[in-house]
Amino acid sequence: MTTPDYDQVLAREDPELRRKRGVYFTPESLAYHVVHQVDHFLRRDFDIPGGFANLGVEILEPAAGSGNFLTTIIRRIYQEFVFDHEVWREYVPRHLLPRLTGIELLPGACDAARRKLRALFEELHCPLPLDAFLPIIQADTISEPLDCSEPDAWNRWLRSRKKRSAPKLPLVIIGNPPWSGLPSNQGPWIKALLRGKDVVTGEEFENYYHIDGNPSGEKNLRGLSDDYVRFLRYAHWRIERRGLGILAFITPAGLLNNFSLAGARQSLLETFDKIYVIADSGSPAKGGKTLGEVLGVKVRVAISIFIKSP
């Protein structure tokens, strides 16, 4: 099995698990487009020299799969160092790896992502020691406290985070979260967070079930149970707490017009200063493909980028 094709192998060898988890492979060309746009917004909207390469930008892929977004970001950052490999080899362990986090529930995907990262750094003239910590954590992102299957790796990651100064620059949350139609995570924390309450801290946040402070009145709220909405709420919450950042997700286009998600859309508009969306119109241009066809799905797809400025 080749590392980049883990998601496609899963589709062939365990289609039921793929369907249940809503796992869809993100082609590198599509990941590149999203990463390029976010890098542009970091430079333009936050006045951050170097974009992703800046030492203060924290990067999270909360449903990492085999790591396509993280590897695409690393390639983008490498372009800043392409003529100075000595500086690059010093930068990677000290200033890059501690800023990256990929969280993934499926153990096979975690293993694939780690192999892919190691192979990528070898390709980019920065081979990593065998004992180097690769920031891919096997855990359930939308559980609180985080349900981690690898406590030793998690503790090592936490130690690397504590060595960093308090973050003052944006948190970037990026990826293609699972689209299951039905929730695979029924945990009380994320269910309460959708209703605007962090039951661990007692803090209040935006309520996806409300419009203008009142229950939406929509009878069919099934759309709020889709896993991608839960990952969206998690990412939204992270940036609410940080106070600034960029959220870039590939999701079903139902996020834009599903009646049951009206409260979610209003909540996102309340938090973020700018929102950019590219969505399927329903039919491709002559000779082209829809985003759904690129991803291999039969639903309309949207790329949404949400910006919370300082």
PDB file of C-alpha atoms in Angstrom:
ATOM      1  CA  MET A   1       0.000   0.000   0.000  1.00  0.00           C
ATOM      2  CA  THR A   2       1.444   3.358  -0.957  1.00  0.00           C
ATOM      3  CA  THR A   3       1.107   6.041   1.648  1.00  0.00           C
ATOM      4  CA  PRO A   4      -0.710   8.725  -0.370  1.00  0.00           C
ATOM      5  CA  ASP A   5      -3.488   6.315  -1.368  1.00  0.00           C
ATOM      6  CA  TYR A   6      -4.618   5.183   2.103  1.00  0.00           C
ATOM      7  CA  ASP A   7      -8.099   6.681   1.740  1.00  0.00           C
ATOM      8  CA  GLN A   8      -8.572   5.055  -1.655  1.00  0.00           C
ATOM      9  CA  VAL A   9      -7.370   1.688  -0.334  1.00  0.00           C
ATOM     10  CA  LEU A  10      -9.897   2.021   2.478  1.00  0.00           C
ATOM     11  CA  ALA A  11     -12.616   2.609  -0.112  1.00  0.00           C
ATOM     12  CA  ARG A  12     -11.649  -0.618  -1.875  1.00  0.00           C
ATOM     13  CA  GLU A  13     -10.908  -2.879   1.106  1.00  0.00           C
ATOM     14  CA  ASP A  14     -13.366  -1.645   3.735  1.00  0.00           C
ATOM     15  CA  PRO A  15     -16.095   0.392   2.027  1.00  0.00           C
ATOM     16  CA  GLU A  16     -18.434  -0.023   5.005  1.00  0.00           C
ATOM     17  CA  LEU A  17     -15.935   1.627   7.371  1.00  0.00           C
ATOM     18  CA  ARG A  18     -15.341   4.364   4.796  1.00  0.00           C
ATOM     19  CA  ARG A  19     -19.083   4.979   4.470  1.00  0.00           C
ATOM     20  CA  LYS A  20     -19.622   4.923   8.235  1.00  0.00           C
ATOM     21  CA  ARG A  21     -16.779   7.350   8.886  1.00  0.00           C
ATOM     22  CA  GLY A  22     -17.470   9.529   5.848  1.00  0.00           C
ATOM     23  CA  VAL A  23     -13.839   9.383   4.702  1.00  0.00           C
ATOM     24  CA  TYR A  24     -13.160  10.915   1.271  1.00  0.00           C
ATOM     25  CA  PHE A  25      -9.704  11.302  -0.237  1.00  0.00           C
ATOM     26  CA  THR A  26      -8.596  14.893  -0.905  1.00  0.00           C
ATOM     27  CA  PRO A  27      -6.546  15.112  -4.124  1.00  0.00           C
ATOM     28  CA  GLU A  28      -3.290  17.009  -3.733  1.00  0.00           C
ATOM     29  CA  SER A  29      -4.369  19.524  -6.385  1.00  0.00           C
ATOM     30  CA  LEU A  30      -7.421  20.476  -4.320  1.00  0.00           C
ATOM     31  CA  ALA A  31      -5.426  20.607  -1.074  1.00  0.00           C
ATOM     32  CA  TYR A  32      -2.891  22.836  -2.854  1.00  0.00           C
ATOM     33  CA  HIS A  33      -5.620  25.285  -3.874  1.00  0.00           C
ATOM     34  CA  VAL A  34      -6.943  25.609  -0.318  1.00  0.00           C
ATOM     35  CA  VAL A  35      -3.451  25.912   1.195  1.00  0.00           C
ATOM     36  CA  HIS A  36      -2.427  28.538  -1.364  1.00  0.00           C
ATOM     37  CA  GLN A  37      -5.500  30.643  -0.554  1.00  0.00           C
ATOM     38  CA  VAL A  38      -4.969  30.438   3.210  1.00  0.00           C
ATOM     39  CA  ASP A  39      -1.301  31.377   2.822  1.00  0.00           C
ATOM     40  CA  HIS A  40      -2.414  34.401   0.796  1.00  0.00           C
ATOM     41  CA  PHE A  41      -4.884  35.477   3.491  1.00  0.00           C
ATOM     42  CA  LEU A  42      -2.265  35.113   6.229  1.00  0.00           C
ATOM     43  CA  ARG A  43      -0.038  37.537   4.349  1.00  0.00           C
ATOM     44  CA  ARG A  44      -2.788  39.950   3.295  1.00  0.00           C
ATOM     45  CA  ASP A  45      -5.286  40.020   6.162  1.00  0.00           C
ATOM     46  CA  PHE A  46      -2.880  39.435   9.053  1.00  0.00           C
ATOM     47  CA  ASP A  47       0.205  41.098   7.561  1.00  0.00           C
ATOM     48  CA  ILE A  48       2.269  38.007   8.363  1.00  0.00           C
ATOM     49  CA  PRO A  49       5.527  37.812   6.397  1.00  0.00           C
ATOM     50  CA  GLY A  50       6.131  34.302   5.129  1.00  0.00           C
ATOM     51  CA  GLY A  51       2.540  33.134   5.615  1.00  0.00           C
ATOM     52  CA  PHE A  52       2.600  29.556   6.873  1.00  0.00           C
ATOM     53  CA  ALA A  53       6.374  29.774   7.344  1.00  0.00           C
ATOM     54  CA  ASN A  54       6.037  32.409  10.079  1.00  0.00           C
ATOM     55  CA  LEU A  55       7.089  31.047  13.468  1.00  0.00           C
ATOM     56  CA  GLY A  56       3.914  32.169  15.256  1.00  0.00           C
ATOM     57  CA  VAL A  57       1.286  30.509  13.061  1.00  0.00           C
ATOM     58  CA  GLU A  58      -0.158  27.358  14.611  1.00  0.00           C
ATOM     59  CA  ILE A  59      -1.557  24.763  12.193  1.00  0.00           C
ATOM     60  CA  LEU A  60      -4.121  22.043  12.926  1.00  0.00           C
ATOM     61  CA  GLU A  61      -5.633  19.406  10.660  1.00  0.00           C
ATOM     62  CA  PRO A  62      -8.323  17.936  12.950  1.00  0.00           C
ATOM     63  CA  ALA A  63      -9.344  15.056  10.662  1.00  0.00           C
ATOM     64  CA  ALA A  64      -5.938  14.395   9.161  1.00  0.00           C
ATOM     65  CA  GLY A  65      -6.529  11.193   7.215  1.00  0.00           C
ATOM     66  CA  SER A  66      -3.230  10.417   5.515  1.00  0.00           C
ATOM     67  CA  GLY A  67      -2.043  13.994   5.992  1.00  0.00           C
ATOM     68  CA  ASN A  68      -2.582  15.587   2.593  1.00  0.00           C
ATOM     69  CA  PHE A  69      -3.131  19.094   3.936  1.00  0.00           C
ATOM     70  CA  LEU A  70      -0.175  18.986   6.321  1.00  0.00           C
ATOM     71  CA  THR A  71       2.159  17.706   3.617  1.00  0.00           C
ATOM     72  CA  THR A  72       0.906  20.356   1.197  1.00  0.00           C
ATOM     73  CA  ILE A  73       1.555  23.060   3.805  1.00  0.00           C
ATOM     74  CA  ILE A  74       5.064  21.712   4.397  1.00  0.00           C
ATOM     75  CA  ARG A  75       5.777  21.867   0.664  1.00  0.00           C
ATOM     76  CA  ARG A  76       4.503  25.443   0.608  1.00  0.00           C
ATOM     77  CA  ILE A  77       6.753  26.411   3.531  1.00  0.00           C
ATOM     78  CA  TYR A  78       9.740  24.712   1.922  1.00  0.00           C
ATOM     79  CA  GLN A  79       9.558  27.195  -0.948  1.00  0.00           C
ATOM     80  CA  GLU A  80      10.811  29.845   1.505  1.00  0.00           C
ATOM     81  CA  PHE A  81      13.960  27.775   2.142  1.00  0.00           C
ATOM     82  CA  VAL A  82      14.580  26.115  -1.192  1.00  0.00           C
ATOM     83  CA  PHE A  83      17.927  27.892  -1.637  1.00  0.00           C
ATOM     84  CA  ASP A  84      19.201  27.348   1.910  1.00  0.00           C
ATOM     85  CA  HIS A  85      18.932  23.731   3.003  1.00  0.00           C
ATOM     86  CA  GLU A  86      21.144  24.252   6.036  1.00  0.00           C
ATOM     87  CA  VAL A  87      18.704  26.793   7.508  1.00  0.00           C
ATOM     88  CA  TRP A  88      15.800  24.526   6.510  1.00  0.00           C
ATOM     89  CA  ARG A  89      17.266  21.554   8.382  1.00  0.00           C
ATOM     90  CA  GLU A  90      17.562  23.694  11.509  1.00  0.00           C
ATOM     91  CA  TYR A  91      14.102  25.224  11.068  1.00  0.00           C
ATOM     92  CA  VAL A  92      12.154  21.951  10.731  1.00  0.00           C
ATOM     93  CA  PRO A  93      12.688  20.414  14.203  1.00  0.00           C
ATOM     94  CA  ARG A  94      12.847  23.723  16.079  1.00  0.00           C
ATOM     95  CA  HIS A  95      10.236  25.883  14.399  1.00  0.00           C
ATOM     96  CA  LEU A  96       8.038  23.783  12.115  1.00  0.00           C
ATOM     97  CA  LEU A  97       7.174  20.451  13.726  1.00  0.00           C
ATOM     98  CA  PRO A  98       6.137  22.051  17.070  1.00  0.00           C
ATOM     99  CA  ARG A  99       3.591  24.204  15.173  1.00  0.00           C
ATOM    100  CA  LEU A 100       1.942  21.333  13.303  1.00  0.00           C
ATOM    101  CA  THR A 101      -0.749  19.017  14.613  1.00  0.00           C
ATOM    102  CA  GLY A 102      -2.700  16.332  12.814  1.00  0.00           C
ATOM    103  CA  ILE A 103      -5.375  14.428  14.725  1.00  0.00           C
ATOM    104  CA  GLU A 104      -6.876  11.271  13.244  1.00  0.00           C
ATOM    105  CA  LEU A 105      -9.056   8.527  14.697  1.00  0.00           C
ATOM    106  CA  LEU A 106      -8.224   5.654  12.324  1.00  0.00           C
ATOM    107  CA  PRO A 107      -4.911   3.930  13.191  1.00  0.00           C
ATOM    108  CA  GLY A 108      -4.171   2.967   9.582  1.00  0.00           C
ATOM    109  CA  ALA A 109      -4.502   6.573   8.480  1.00  0.00           C
ATOM    110  CA  CYS A 110      -2.212   7.719  11.316  1.00  0.00           C
ATOM    111  CA  ASP A 111       0.479   5.258  10.274  1.00  0.00           C
ATOM    112  CA  ALA A 112       0.128   6.321   6.642  1.00  0.00           C
ATOM    113  CA  ALA A 113       0.377  10.012   7.548  1.00  0.00           C
ATOM    114  CA  ARG A 114       3.540   9.462   9.593  1.00  0.00           C
ATOM    115  CA  ARG A 115       5.191   7.496   6.801  1.00  0.00           C
ATOM    116  CA  LYS A 116       4.160  10.180   4.342  1.00  0.00           C
ATOM    117  CA  LEU A 117       5.648  12.966   6.486  1.00  0.00           C
ATOM    118  CA  ARG A 118       8.896  11.095   6.964  1.00  0.00           C
ATOM    119  CA  ALA A 119       9.189  10.412   3.227  1.00  0.00           C
ATOM    120  CA  LEU A 120       8.405  14.045   2.447  1.00  0.00           C
ATOM    121  CA  PHE A 121      11.130  15.432   4.701  1.00  0.00           C
ATOM    122  CA  GLU A 122      13.570  12.968   3.135  1.00  0.00           C
ATOM    123  CA  GLU A 123      12.574  14.302  -0.289  1.00  0.00           C
ATOM    124  CA  LEU A 124      12.943  17.898   0.923  1.00  0.00           C
ATOM    125  CA  HIS A 125      16.544  17.446   2.074  1.00  0.00           C
ATOM    126  CA  CYS A 126      15.734  17.136   5.777  1.00  0.00           C
ATOM    127  CA  PRO A 127      15.766  13.446   6.762  1.00  0.00           C
ATOM    128  CA  LEU A 128      14.435  12.999  10.283  1.00  0.00           C
ATOM    129  CA  PRO A 129      16.008  10.791  12.963  1.00  0.00           C
ATOM    130  CA  LEU A 130      14.182   7.531  13.599  1.00  0.00           C
ATOM    131  CA  ASP A 131      13.141   8.757  17.030  1.00  0.00           C
ATOM    132  CA  ALA A 132      11.880  12.128  15.760  1.00  0.00           C
ATOM    133  CA  PHE A 133       8.379  12.920  16.954  1.00  0.00           C
ATOM    134  CA  LEU A 134       5.942  13.308  14.075  1.00  0.00           C
ATOM    135  CA  PRO A 135       2.919  15.386  15.131  1.00  0.00           C
ATOM    136  CA  ILE A 136       0.178  12.962  14.066  1.00  0.00           C
ATOM    137  CA  ILE A 137      -1.945  12.000  17.069  1.00  0.00           C
ATOM    138  CA  GLN A 138      -4.369   9.072  17.042  1.00  0.00           C
ATOM    139  CA  ALA A 139      -7.351  10.486  18.910  1.00  0.00           C
ATOM    140  CA  ASP A 140     -10.994  11.490  18.667  1.00  0.00           C
ATOM    141  CA  THR A 141     -10.843  15.222  17.959  1.00  0.00           C
ATOM    142  CA  ILE A 142     -14.381  16.048  19.023  1.00  0.00           C
ATOM    143  CA  SER A 143     -14.192  14.392  22.421  1.00  0.00           C
ATOM    144  CA  GLU A 144     -13.370  16.421  25.518  1.00  0.00           C
ATOM    145  CA  PRO A 145     -11.131  15.652  27.197  1.00  0.00           C
ATOM    146  CA  LEU A 146      -9.456  14.430  24.025  1.00  0.00           C
ATOM    147  CA  ASP A 147      -9.882  10.656  23.708  1.00  0.00           C
ATOM    148  CA  CYS A 148      -6.338   9.709  22.774  1.00  0.00           C
ATOM    149  CA  SER A 149      -5.395   6.146  21.811  1.00  0.00           C
ATOM    150  CA  GLU A 150      -1.660   6.851  22.205  1.00  0.00           C
ATOM    151  CA  PRO A 151      -1.069   8.515  25.604  1.00  0.00           C
ATOM    152  CA  ASP A 152       2.731   8.431  25.306  1.00  0.00           C
ATOM    153  CA  ALA A 153       2.645  10.229  21.952  1.00  0.00           C
ATOM    154  CA  TRP A 154       0.076  12.681  23.276  1.00  0.00           C
ATOM    155  CA  ASN A 155       2.174  13.534  26.349  1.00  0.00           C
ATOM    156  CA  ARG A 156       5.229  14.034  24.159  1.00  0.00           C
ATOM    157  CA  TRP A 157       3.239  16.385  21.933  1.00  0.00           C
ATOM    158  CA  LEU A 158       2.020  18.341  24.976  1.00  0.00           C
ATOM    159  CA  ARG A 159       5.600  18.787  26.184  1.00  0.00           C
ATOM    160  CA  SER A 160       6.597  20.180  22.785  1.00  0.00           C
ATOM    161  CA  ARG A 161       3.702  22.657  22.960  1.00  0.00           C
ATOM    162  CA  LYS A 162       4.647  23.861  26.448  1.00  0.00           C
ATOM    163  CA  LYS A 163       8.097  24.837  25.200  1.00  0.00           C
ATOM    164  CA  ARG A 164       6.496  27.412  22.903  1.00  0.00           C
ATOM    165  CA  SER A 165       5.628  30.922  24.006  1.00  0.00           C
ATOM    166  CA  ALA A 166       1.982  31.958  24.323  1.00  0.00           C
ATOM    167  CA  PRO A 167       0.482  32.179  20.819  1.00  0.00           C
ATOM    168  CA  LYS A 168      -0.056  35.690  19.500  1.00  0.00           C
ATOM    169  CA  LEU A 169      -0.625  34.894  15.844  1.00  0.00           C
ATOM    170  CA  PRO A 170      -3.460  33.046  14.111  1.00  0.00           C
ATOM    171  CA  LEU A 171      -4.532  29.482  14.539  1.00  0.00           C
ATOM    172  CA  VAL A 172      -5.142  27.876  11.141  1.00  0.00           C
ATOM    173  CA  ILE A 173      -7.540  24.928  11.126  1.00  0.00           C
ATOM    174  CA  ILE A 174      -7.703  23.246   7.760  1.00  0.00           C
ATOM    175  CA  GLY A 175      -8.941  20.054   6.160  1.00  0.00           C
ATOM    176  CA  ASN A 176     -11.683  17.865   4.798  1.00  0.00           C
ATOM    177  CA  PRO A 177     -13.645  16.541   7.804  1.00  0.00           C
ATOM    178  CA  PRO A 178     -15.726  13.351   7.535  1.00  0.00           C
ATOM    179  CA  TRP A 179     -19.170  13.538   5.972  1.00  0.00           C
ATOM    180  CA  SER A 180     -21.163  10.687   7.419  1.00  0.00           C
ATOM    181  CA  GLY A 181     -24.715  12.015   7.228  1.00  0.00           C
ATOM    182  CA  LEU A 182     -25.152  10.589  10.719  1.00  0.00           C
ATOM    183  CA  PRO A 183     -22.873  11.263  13.703  1.00  0.00           C
ATOM    184  CA  SER A 184     -20.188   8.729  14.623  1.00  0.00           C
ATOM    185  CA  ASN A 185     -19.470  10.735  17.769  1.00  0.00           C
ATOM    186  CA  GLN A 186     -22.388  11.052  20.179  1.00  0.00           C
ATOM    187  CA  GLY A 187     -20.299  12.449  23.040  1.00  0.00           C
ATOM    188  CA  PRO A 188     -22.018  14.870  25.424  1.00  0.00           C
ATOM    189  CA  TRP A 189     -19.302  17.528  25.093  1.00  0.00           C
ATOM    190  CA  ILE A 190     -19.664  18.149  21.344  1.00  0.00           C
ATOM    191  CA  LYS A 191     -23.471  17.854  21.525  1.00  0.00           C
ATOM    192  CA  ALA A 192     -23.521  20.556  24.205  1.00  0.00           C
ATOM    193  CA  LEU A 193     -21.049  22.697  22.249  1.00  0.00           C
ATOM    194  CA  LEU A 194     -23.414  22.698  19.270  1.00  0.00           C
ATOM    195  CA  ARG A 195     -25.900  24.307  21.662  1.00  0.00           C
ATOM    196  CA  GLY A 196     -23.338  26.891  22.745  1.00  0.00           C
ATOM    197  CA  LYS A 197     -22.132  25.410  26.041  1.00  0.00           C
ATOM    198  CA  ASP A 198     -18.685  24.054  26.934  1.00  0.00           C
ATOM    199  CA  VAL A 199     -19.678  21.671  29.722  1.00  0.00           C
ATOM    200  CA  VAL A 200     -16.056  21.313  30.866  1.00  0.00           C
ATOM    201  CA  THR A 201     -15.376  25.014  31.484  1.00  0.00           C
ATOM    202  CA  GLY A 202     -18.934  26.348  31.693  1.00  0.00           C
ATOM    203  CA  GLU A 203     -18.167  28.952  29.005  1.00  0.00           C
ATOM    204  CA  GLU A 204     -20.891  30.116  26.617  1.00  0.00           C
ATOM    205  CA  PHE A 205     -20.391  30.238  22.853  1.00  0.00           C
ATOM    206  CA  GLU A 206     -22.480  30.610  19.699  1.00  0.00           C
ATOM    207  CA  ASN A 207     -25.503  28.260  19.587  1.00  0.00           C
ATOM    208  CA  TYR A 208     -26.029  26.441  16.276  1.00  0.00           C
ATOM    209  CA  TYR A 209     -29.642  25.649  17.218  1.00  0.00           C
ATOM    210  CA  HIS A 210     -30.631  29.297  17.669  1.00  0.00           C
ATOM    211  CA  ILE A 211     -31.369  32.212  15.330  1.00  0.00           C
ATOM    212  CA  ASP A 212     -31.341  35.715  16.805  1.00  0.00           C
ATOM    213  CA  GLY A 213     -31.058  34.218  20.278  1.00  0.00           C
ATOM    214  CA  ASN A 214     -34.146  32.012  19.972  1.00  0.00           C
ATOM    215  CA  PRO A 215     -34.719  28.386  18.887  1.00  0.00           C
ATOM    216  CA  SER A 216     -34.685  28.219  15.100  1.00  0.00           C
ATOM    217  CA  GLY A 217     -38.162  26.701  14.840  1.00  0.00           C
ATOM    218  CA  GLU A 218     -36.956  24.284  12.162  1.00  0.00           C
ATOM    219  CA  LYS A 219     -38.485  20.855  12.804  1.00  0.00           C
ATOM    220  CA  ASN A 220     -35.930  18.796  10.892  1.00  0.00           C
ATOM    221  CA  LEU A 221     -32.530  19.473  12.457  1.00  0.00           C
ATOM    222  CA  ARG A 222     -30.883  16.316  11.167  1.00  0.00           C
ATOM    223  CA  GLY A 223     -28.254  18.339   9.319  1.00  0.00           C
ATOM    224  CA  LEU A 224     -26.752  19.407  12.648  1.00  0.00           C
ATOM    225  CA  SER A 225     -25.944  15.758  13.385  1.00  0.00           C
ATOM    226  CA  ASP A 226     -23.584  15.288  10.432  1.00  0.00           C
ATOM    227  CA  ASP A 227     -19.996  14.738  11.526  1.00  0.00           C
ATOM    228  CA  TYR A 228     -18.705  17.556   9.333  1.00  0.00           C
ATOM    229  CA  VAL A 229     -20.908  20.016  11.265  1.00  0.00           C
ATOM    230  CA  ARG A 230     -19.470  18.711  14.535  1.00  0.00           C
ATOM    231  CA  PHE A 231     -15.926  19.189  13.275  1.00  0.00           C
ATOM    232  CA  LEU A 232     -16.924  22.640  12.042  1.00  0.00           C
ATOM    233  CA  ARG A 233     -18.287  23.498  15.495  1.00  0.00           C
ATOM    234  CA  TYR A 234     -15.077  22.239  17.115  1.00  0.00           C
ATOM    235  CA  ALA A 235     -12.910  24.336  14.781  1.00  0.00           C
ATOM    236  CA  HIS A 236     -15.168  27.378  15.233  1.00  0.00           C
ATOM    237  CA  TRP A 237     -14.860  26.968  19.036  1.00  0.00           C
ATOM    238  CA  ARG A 238     -11.072  26.776  18.860  1.00  0.00           C
ATOM    239  CA  ILE A 239     -10.909  30.070  16.973  1.00  0.00           C
ATOM    240  CA  GLU A 240     -13.540  31.679  19.208  1.00  0.00           C
ATOM    241  CA  ARG A 241     -11.256  30.933  22.159  1.00  0.00           C
ATOM    242  CA  ARG A 242      -8.091  32.088  20.373  1.00  0.00           C
ATOM    243  CA  GLY A 243      -9.701  35.291  19.154  1.00  0.00           C
ATOM    244  CA  LEU A 244      -8.121  35.183  15.702  1.00  0.00           C
ATOM    245  CA  GLY A 245      -7.455  32.656  13.017  1.00  0.00           C
ATOM    246  CA  ILE A 246      -8.491  31.044   9.755  1.00  0.00           C
ATOM    247  CA  LEU A 247     -10.786  28.067   9.310  1.00  0.00           C
ATOM    248  CA  ALA A 248     -10.690  26.390   5.887  1.00  0.00           C
ATOM    249  CA  PHE A 249     -12.844  23.310   5.310  1.00  0.00           C
ATOM    250  CA  ILE A 250     -14.113  21.276   2.388  1.00  0.00           C
ATOM    251  CA  THR A 251     -17.715  20.277   3.135  1.00  0.00           C
ATOM    252  CA  PRO A 252     -20.977  19.389   1.444  1.00  0.00           C
ATOM    253  CA  ALA A 253     -22.536  22.497  -0.091  1.00  0.00           C
ATOM    254  CA  GLY A 254     -25.534  21.939   2.180  1.00  0.00           C
ATOM    255  CA  LEU A 255     -23.661  24.090   4.670  1.00  0.00           C
ATOM    256  CA  LEU A 256     -24.674  27.056   2.501  1.00  0.00           C
ATOM    257  CA  ASN A 257     -28.419  26.468   2.169  1.00  0.00           C
ATOM    258  CA  ASN A 258     -29.630  23.622   4.385  1.00  0.00           C
ATOM    259  CA  PHE A 259     -32.511  25.032   6.480  1.00  0.00           C
ATOM    260  CA  SER A 260     -31.370  23.126   9.563  1.00  0.00           C
ATOM    261  CA  LEU A 261     -27.988  24.884   9.416  1.00  0.00           C
ATOM    262  CA  ALA A 262     -29.368  28.439   9.462  1.00  0.00           C
ATOM    263  CA  GLY A 263     -28.279  28.842  13.079  1.00  0.00           C
ATOM    264  CA  ALA A 264     -24.815  27.557  12.243  1.00  0.00           C
ATOM    265  CA  ARG A 265     -24.488  30.059   9.394  1.00  0.00           C
ATOM    266  CA  GLN A 266     -25.600  32.938  11.609  1.00  0.00           C
ATOM    267  CA  SER A 267     -23.146  31.841  14.320  1.00  0.00           C
ATOM    268  CA  LEU A 268     -20.291  31.768  11.824  1.00  0.00           C
ATOM    269  CA  LEU A 269     -21.245  35.236  10.571  1.00  0.00           C
ATOM    270  CA  GLU A 270     -21.211  36.517  14.156  1.00  0.00           C
ATOM    271  CA  THR A 271     -17.681  35.239  14.790  1.00  0.00           C
ATOM    272  CA  PHE A 272     -15.827  35.714  11.517  1.00  0.00           C
ATOM    273  CA  ASP A 273     -15.070  39.015   9.791  1.00  0.00           C
ATOM    274  CA  LYS A 274     -14.740  37.614   6.273  1.00  0.00           C
ATOM    275  CA  ILE A 275     -16.028  34.447   4.647  1.00  0.00           C
ATOM    276  CA  TYR A 276     -15.016  33.190   1.195  1.00  0.00           C
ATOM    277  CA  VAL A 277     -16.818  30.296  -0.496  1.00  0.00           C
ATOM    278  CA  ILE A 278     -16.283  28.339  -3.689  1.00  0.00           C
ATOM    279  CA  ALA A 279     -19.176  25.960  -4.373  1.00  0.00           C
ATOM    280  CA  ASP A 280     -20.374  23.632  -7.101  1.00  0.00           C
ATOM    281  CA  SER A 281     -23.031  25.225  -9.273  1.00  0.00           C
ATOM    282  CA  GLY A 282     -24.456  21.825 -10.170  1.00  0.00           C
ATOM    283  CA  SER A 283     -22.736  21.264 -13.512  1.00  0.00           C
ATOM    284  CA  PRO A 284     -19.097  21.635 -14.536  1.00  0.00           C
ATOM    285  CA  ALA A 285     -17.684  23.906 -17.169  1.00  0.00           C
ATOM    286  CA  LYS A 286     -17.145  22.251 -20.532  1.00  0.00           C
ATOM    287  CA  GLY A 287     -14.349  19.707 -20.204  1.00  0.00           C
ATOM    288  CA  GLY A 288     -14.059  20.250 -16.447  1.00  0.00           C
ATOM    289  CA  LYS A 289     -15.227  18.567 -13.269  1.00  0.00           C
ATOM    290  CA  THR A 290     -17.310  19.642 -10.316  1.00  0.00           C
ATOM    291  CA  LEU A 291     -15.665  19.654  -6.893  1.00  0.00           C
ATOM    292  CA  GLY A 292     -17.780  16.628  -6.053  1.00  0.00           C
ATOM    293  CA  GLU A 293     -16.421  14.739  -9.054  1.00  0.00           C
ATOM    294  CA  VAL A 294     -12.867  15.660  -8.054  1.00  0.00           C
ATOM    295  CA  LEU A 295     -13.522  14.181  -4.603  1.00  0.00           C
ATOM    296  CA  GLY A 296     -15.417  11.188  -5.965  1.00  0.00           C
ATOM    297  CA  VAL A 297     -18.733  12.017  -4.273  1.00  0.00           C
ATOM    298  CA  LYS A 298     -22.226  12.534  -5.651  1.00  0.00           C
ATOM    299  CA  VAL A 299     -23.139  15.626  -3.658  1.00  0.00           C
ATOM    300  CA  ARG A 300     -22.413  19.288  -4.287  1.00  0.00           C
ATOM    301  CA  VAL A 301     -19.265  20.458  -2.520  1.00  0.00           C
ATOM    302  CA  ALA A 302     -18.093  23.764  -1.069  1.00  0.00           C
ATOM    303  CA  ILE A 303     -14.712  25.125  -0.026  1.00  0.00           C
ATOM    304  CA  SER A 304     -15.255  27.660   2.746  1.00  0.00           C
ATOM    305  CA  ILE A 305     -12.610  29.917   4.281  1.00  0.00           C
ATOM    306  CA  PHE A 306     -13.537  31.842   7.430  1.00  0.00           C
ATOM    307  CA  ILE A 307     -11.265  34.647   8.666  1.00  0.00           C
ATOM    308  CA  LYS A 308     -11.230  36.087  12.185  1.00  0.00           C
ATOM    309  CA  SER A 309      -8.952  39.124  12.104  1.00  0.00           C
ATOM    310  CA  PRO A 310      -7.161  40.672  15.116  1.00  0.00           C
TER     311      PRO A 310
END
